[in-house]
Each structure stands twice: as C-alpha cells, then as structure tokens.
Amino acid sequence: MTLDKEFSQQTTELIQQTLELYKSAGASPRVGQTWNCENVGDFLCGFFVGEMVGSALSAFQVVHKREPTADEHLEIIELVESHAKEIKEFFAKFN
C-alpha cells in the first residue's frame, strides 16, 4: 500500500458521507431526459464513481502537492471499488 493511512481514511469517509448525501437527496426525475439515458441508475452510478475518484485525485494533489503515481491512482480507485456493493445496490433502485 502506497497511500498513507490518513489519506486513505479521509477518502473512505468522503465516499461514505457522499453516498449518504445521495441517499437522502435522491435523484432528479429529469436525469433520463436531460442526459438521454435509459438506465438512470447506471448513469448515476458511473457519475458517482467518477465524482469520487476525481475528488480523491484532486485532494491527493492538494495534500501532496504532486500528481499521484500509477500505484497511488490505482489505490484511490480501489478505495472507491471497496464500496461497490453498496454503491451499486443504491443506484440500481433508479433503473
């Protein structure tokens, strides 16, 4: 593991807290029309995962004042993927 423990913990908390916000807010009924997508849940799931990875990568750059290495980038993705079951279950409700 190349990410420091504190950064990993903060990233995990960000993922959990953001997912809870999504759960309480729900989804706009216009998502399917606005983005022309049939499977709104799949679209929102991909959007959420991209948002979490992007936010964590940005946070990494701010904290460490450099780009992450390939291994660090992969670990950030793995932090998001470690919540895959809960993320997929929630967003499947919108399909």
Coordinates of C-alpha atoms in Angstrom, one line a residue:
M1 CA 0.0 0.0 0.0
T2 CA 1.5 3.3 -1.1
L3 CA -1.2 5.7 0.1
D4 CA -0.7 7.0 3.7
K5 CA -3.2 5.8 6.3
E6 CA -4.7 9.2 7.0
F7 CA -5.4 10.0 3.3
S8 CA -7.0 6.6 2.8
Q9 CA -9.2 7.1 5.9
Q10 CA -10.3 10.6 4.8
T11 CA -11.0 9.3 1.3
T12 CA -13.1 6.4 2.7
E13 CA -15.0 8.9 4.8
L14 CA -15.6 11.1 1.8
I15 CA -17.1 8.2 -0.1
Q16 CA -19.3 7.1 2.7
Q17 CA -20.6 10.6 3.5
T18 CA -21.2 11.5 -0.1
L19 CA -23.2 8.3 -0.7
E20 CA -25.3 9.1 2.4
L21 CA -26.0 12.5 0.9
Y22 CA -27.1 10.9 -2.4
K23 CA -29.3 8.5 -0.4
S24 CA -31.1 11.4 1.4
A25 CA -31.4 13.6 -1.7
G26 CA -32.5 11.0 -4.3
A27 CA -32.3 11.8 -8.0
S28 CA -33.8 14.4 -10.2
P29 CA -36.7 13.0 -12.2
R30 CA -35.2 14.8 -15.3
V31 CA -31.9 12.8 -15.3
G32 CA -33.1 10.4 -18.0
Q33 CA -34.4 13.2 -20.2
T34 CA -31.6 15.6 -19.7
W35 CA -28.8 13.1 -20.4
N36 CA -30.8 10.9 -22.8
C37 CA -30.1 7.7 -20.9
E38 CA -32.4 4.7 -20.4
N39 CA -30.8 3.3 -17.3
V40 CA -30.8 6.2 -14.9
G41 CA -29.3 4.2 -12.1
D42 CA -26.4 3.0 -14.2
F43 CA -25.7 6.6 -15.3
L44 CA -25.9 7.9 -11.8
C45 CA -23.6 5.1 -10.5
G46 CA -21.0 5.9 -13.1
F47 CA -21.3 9.6 -12.3
F48 CA -20.9 8.9 -8.6
V49 CA -17.8 6.7 -9.1
G50 CA -16.2 9.3 -11.4
E51 CA -17.0 12.1 -8.9
M52 CA -15.4 10.1 -6.0
V53 CA -12.3 9.2 -8.0
G54 CA -11.9 12.7 -9.3
S55 CA -12.4 14.3 -5.9
A56 CA -9.9 11.9 -4.3
L57 CA -7.4 12.6 -7.0
S58 CA -7.8 16.4 -6.6
A59 CA -7.5 16.0 -2.8
F60 CA -4.3 14.0 -3.3
Q61 CA -2.8 16.8 -5.4
V62 CA -3.7 19.4 -2.8
V63 CA -2.4 17.4 0.1
H64 CA 0.8 16.1 -1.5
K65 CA 1.5 18.9 -4.0
R66 CA 2.1 16.4 -6.8
E67 CA 0.4 14.0 -9.1
P68 CA -0.2 10.5 -7.8
T69 CA 1.9 7.7 -9.1
A70 CA 0.2 5.0 -11.1
D71 CA 0.1 2.8 -8.0
E72 CA -1.4 5.6 -5.9
H73 CA -4.0 6.3 -8.6
L74 CA -4.9 2.6 -8.6
E75 CA -5.2 2.5 -4.8
I76 CA -7.6 5.5 -4.9
I77 CA -9.8 3.7 -7.5
E78 CA -9.6 0.6 -5.2
L79 CA -10.9 2.7 -2.2
V80 CA -14.0 3.6 -4.3
E81 CA -14.3 0.0 -5.5
S82 CA -14.3 -1.3 -2.0
H83 CA -17.8 0.3 -1.6
A84 CA -19.0 -1.2 -4.9
K85 CA -21.7 -3.4 -3.4
E86 CA -23.4 -0.5 -1.5
I87 CA -23.0 1.9 -4.4
K88 CA -24.5 -0.5 -7.0
E89 CA -27.4 -1.5 -4.7
F90 CA -28.4 2.1 -4.1
F91 CA -28.2 3.3 -7.7
A92 CA -29.9 0.1 -9.0
K93 CA -33.1 1.5 -7.5
F94 CA -33.2 4.1 -10.2
N95 CA -33.2 1.6 -13.1

